[in-house]
Amino acid sequence: TPEITPQTVRKFDGKFEGEIDNICEKCRFDIELNNGTKFEYKSYNEASINRISTSDAFLKQHLSYLQDADGINKIRYEFDAKKFANREKVVEQFKKMYEKNLDDTFDVIWRNKNIRNSIFDMSSYPTNISDGQLKTILMSDFKSMINKTDSKLYNFIKSN
């Protein structure tokens, strides 16, 4: 990844978990840049990819990353294309994970205003409504976004 240089790296976590069963639920991103972009590297084979949507550990790790990120555009999951190059399959697994854990995922997005503002175009929502009303509208839009695998919700998933 060209933007990763010794001068741009703020933090490097040298602890790599390997397969999905060994995931560290409270770990940091693998690399964090000075600009706040955070990289998570996954070297998963097809069997592990197929378990993304059902792994509680993967979900917990992902939600902790969302909770801590400065925006959805500041998160990058890099999947090793030498082990599994089908990005669409990875996106489909995230889609299933979000559908299965809709409330938990949305609650994290709702609580992290930076993530919320980067996923939703907040300028297009009414400003004269209660937080409860806004939350209901955003939840509905989030459900729609989940179903569109080309939405910005999935732009952080890369296969390199």
CSV table of C-alpha atoms in Angstrom, one decimal:
chain,number,residue,atom,x,y,z
A,1,THR,CA,0.0,0.0,0.0
A,2,PRO,CA,1.8,3.1,-1.2
A,3,GLU,CA,0.6,5.5,1.5
A,4,ILE,CA,2.2,3.4,4.2
A,5,THR,CA,5.8,4.6,4.8
A,6,PRO,CA,7.8,4.9,8.0
A,7,GLN,CA,7.0,8.6,8.0
A,8,THR,CA,3.2,8.1,7.8
A,9,VAL,CA,2.7,5.3,10.4
A,10,ARG,CA,1.5,6.4,13.8
A,11,LYS,CA,1.0,2.9,15.3
A,12,PHE,CA,1.9,-0.6,14.2
A,13,ASP,CA,0.4,-3.7,15.9
A,14,GLY,CA,2.7,-6.6,15.4
A,15,LYS,CA,0.3,-9.1,16.7
A,16,PHE,CA,-1.4,-11.0,13.9
A,17,GLU,CA,-4.1,-13.5,14.6
A,18,GLY,CA,-4.0,-15.7,11.6
A,19,GLU,CA,-7.3,-17.5,10.9
A,20,ILE,CA,-10.7,-16.3,11.9
A,21,ASP,CA,-10.8,-18.6,15.0
A,22,ASN,CA,-7.8,-16.9,16.5
A,23,ILE,CA,-9.1,-13.3,16.1
A,24,CYS,CA,-8.3,-10.8,18.8
A,25,GLU,CA,-11.6,-9.1,19.7
A,26,LYS,CA,-10.0,-6.2,21.5
A,27,CYS,CA,-7.0,-5.6,19.3
A,28,ARG,CA,-6.1,-2.5,17.5
A,29,PHE,CA,-5.9,-2.1,13.8
A,30,ASP,CA,-2.8,-3.6,12.3
A,31,ILE,CA,-1.6,-0.2,11.1
A,32,GLU,CA,-2.7,3.4,11.9
A,33,LEU,CA,-1.5,6.3,9.9
A,34,ASN,CA,-0.9,9.8,11.1
A,35,ASN,CA,-3.9,11.0,9.1
A,36,GLY,CA,-6.2,8.6,11.1
A,37,THR,CA,-6.6,5.9,8.4
A,38,LYS,CA,-6.5,2.4,9.9
A,39,PHE,CA,-5.6,-0.8,8.1
A,40,GLU,CA,-6.7,-4.3,9.0
A,41,TYR,CA,-5.0,-7.0,7.1
A,42,LYS,CA,-6.7,-10.4,6.6
A,43,SER,CA,-5.0,-13.4,5.2
A,44,TYR,CA,-8.0,-15.6,5.0
A,45,ASN,CA,-8.7,-18.7,2.9
A,46,GLU,CA,-12.1,-19.4,1.5
A,47,ALA,CA,-13.3,-21.3,4.5
A,48,SER,CA,-12.5,-18.4,6.8
A,49,ILE,CA,-14.1,-15.9,4.4
A,50,ASN,CA,-17.3,-18.0,4.5
A,51,ARG,CA,-17.4,-17.7,8.3
A,52,ILE,CA,-17.2,-13.9,8.5
A,53,SER,CA,-21.0,-13.6,8.8
A,54,THR,CA,-21.3,-16.2,11.6
A,55,SER,CA,-18.2,-15.5,13.7
A,56,ASP,CA,-18.9,-13.7,16.9
A,57,ALA,CA,-15.3,-12.8,17.4
A,58,PHE,CA,-15.0,-11.3,13.9
A,59,LEU,CA,-18.2,-9.2,14.6
A,60,LYS,CA,-16.9,-8.0,18.0
A,61,GLN,CA,-13.6,-7.0,16.5
A,62,HIS,CA,-15.3,-5.2,13.6
A,63,LEU,CA,-17.6,-3.3,15.9
A,64,SER,CA,-14.8,-2.2,18.1
A,65,TYR,CA,-13.0,-0.9,15.0
A,66,LEU,CA,-16.2,1.0,13.9
A,67,GLN,CA,-16.5,2.4,17.4
A,68,ASP,CA,-13.0,3.8,17.3
A,69,ALA,CA,-12.7,5.1,13.7
A,70,ASP,CA,-12.8,8.7,12.6
A,71,GLY,CA,-15.0,7.8,9.6
A,72,ILE,CA,-15.8,4.9,7.3
A,73,ASN,CA,-13.4,6.3,4.7
A,74,LYS,CA,-10.6,6.0,7.4
A,75,ILE,CA,-11.0,2.2,7.6
A,76,ARG,CA,-9.4,-0.3,5.2
A,77,TYR,CA,-9.7,-4.0,5.4
A,78,GLU,CA,-7.1,-5.5,3.1
A,79,PHE,CA,-7.8,-9.2,2.1
A,80,ASP,CA,-4.9,-11.2,0.7
A,81,ALA,CA,-5.8,-11.8,-2.9
A,82,LYS,CA,-3.3,-14.6,-3.1
A,83,LYS,CA,-5.4,-16.6,-0.7
A,84,PHE,CA,-8.9,-15.4,-1.8
A,85,ALA,CA,-9.4,-12.8,-4.5
A,86,ASN,CA,-13.2,-12.7,-4.7
A,87,ARG,CA,-14.0,-9.3,-3.2
A,88,GLU,CA,-17.7,-9.7,-3.9
A,89,LYS,CA,-17.8,-12.8,-1.8
A,90,VAL,CA,-16.2,-10.9,1.1
A,91,VAL,CA,-18.7,-8.1,0.7
A,92,GLU,CA,-21.6,-10.6,0.7
A,93,GLN,CA,-20.3,-12.0,4.0
A,94,PHE,CA,-20.2,-8.5,5.6
A,95,LYS,CA,-23.7,-8.0,4.3
A,96,LYS,CA,-24.9,-11.1,6.0
A,97,MET,CA,-23.1,-10.2,9.2
A,98,TYR,CA,-24.7,-6.7,9.2
A,99,GLU,CA,-28.2,-8.2,8.5
A,100,LYS,CA,-27.8,-10.8,11.3
A,101,ASN,CA,-26.5,-8.1,13.7
A,102,LEU,CA,-28.5,-5.1,12.5
A,103,ASP,CA,-29.2,-3.5,15.9
A,104,ASP,CA,-25.7,-4.0,17.4
A,105,THR,CA,-24.1,-2.7,14.2
A,106,PHE,CA,-26.4,0.3,13.9
A,107,ASP,CA,-26.0,1.2,17.6
A,108,VAL,CA,-22.2,1.4,17.2
A,109,ILE,CA,-22.7,3.6,14.1
A,110,TRP,CA,-25.2,5.8,15.9
A,111,ARG,CA,-22.9,6.3,18.9
A,112,ASN,CA,-19.9,7.2,16.8
A,113,LYS,CA,-20.8,10.5,15.2
A,114,ASN,CA,-17.8,10.5,12.9
A,115,ILE,CA,-18.8,7.1,11.5
A,116,ARG,CA,-22.4,8.2,11.3
A,117,ASN,CA,-21.6,11.4,9.4
A,118,SER,CA,-19.3,9.6,7.0
A,119,ILE,CA,-21.9,6.9,6.2
A,120,PHE,CA,-25.0,9.1,5.9
A,121,ASP,CA,-25.2,12.5,4.2
A,122,MET,CA,-26.4,14.3,7.2
A,123,SER,CA,-27.2,17.5,5.3
A,124,SER,CA,-30.0,15.7,3.5
A,125,TYR,CA,-31.9,14.9,6.8
A,126,PRO,CA,-34.2,17.3,8.6
A,127,THR,CA,-32.7,19.2,11.4
A,128,ASN,CA,-35.9,20.0,13.3
A,129,ILE,CA,-36.6,16.5,14.5
A,130,SER,CA,-35.8,14.6,17.7
A,131,ASP,CA,-32.8,12.3,18.0
A,132,GLY,CA,-35.2,9.4,18.2
A,133,GLN,CA,-36.9,10.4,15.0
A,134,LEU,CA,-33.5,10.8,13.3
A,135,LYS,CA,-32.3,7.4,14.6
A,136,THR,CA,-35.4,5.8,13.1
A,137,ILE,CA,-34.9,7.4,9.7
A,138,LEU,CA,-31.2,6.5,9.7
A,139,MET,CA,-31.9,2.9,10.7
A,140,SER,CA,-34.3,2.6,7.8
A,141,ASP,CA,-31.6,4.0,5.4
A,142,PHE,CA,-29.0,1.7,6.9
A,143,LYS,CA,-31.1,-1.3,6.1
A,144,SER,CA,-31.4,-0.1,2.5
A,145,MET,CA,-27.6,0.5,2.4
A,146,ILE,CA,-26.8,-3.0,3.6
A,147,ASN,CA,-28.7,-4.4,0.6
A,148,LYS,CA,-26.7,-2.4,-1.9
A,149,THR,CA,-23.4,-4.1,-2.0
A,150,ASP,CA,-22.0,-1.2,-4.1
A,151,SER,CA,-22.8,1.4,-1.4
A,152,LYS,CA,-20.1,3.3,0.4
A,153,LEU,CA,-20.8,1.0,3.4
A,154,TYR,CA,-18.5,-1.6,1.8
A,155,ASN,CA,-15.9,0.7,0.3
A,156,PHE,CA,-13.4,-0.2,3.0
A,157,ILE,CA,-13.1,-3.8,1.8
A,158,LYS,CA,-10.2,-4.3,-0.5
A,159,SER,CA,-8.6,-7.3,-2.1
A,160,ASN,CA,-4.9,-6.9,-2.9
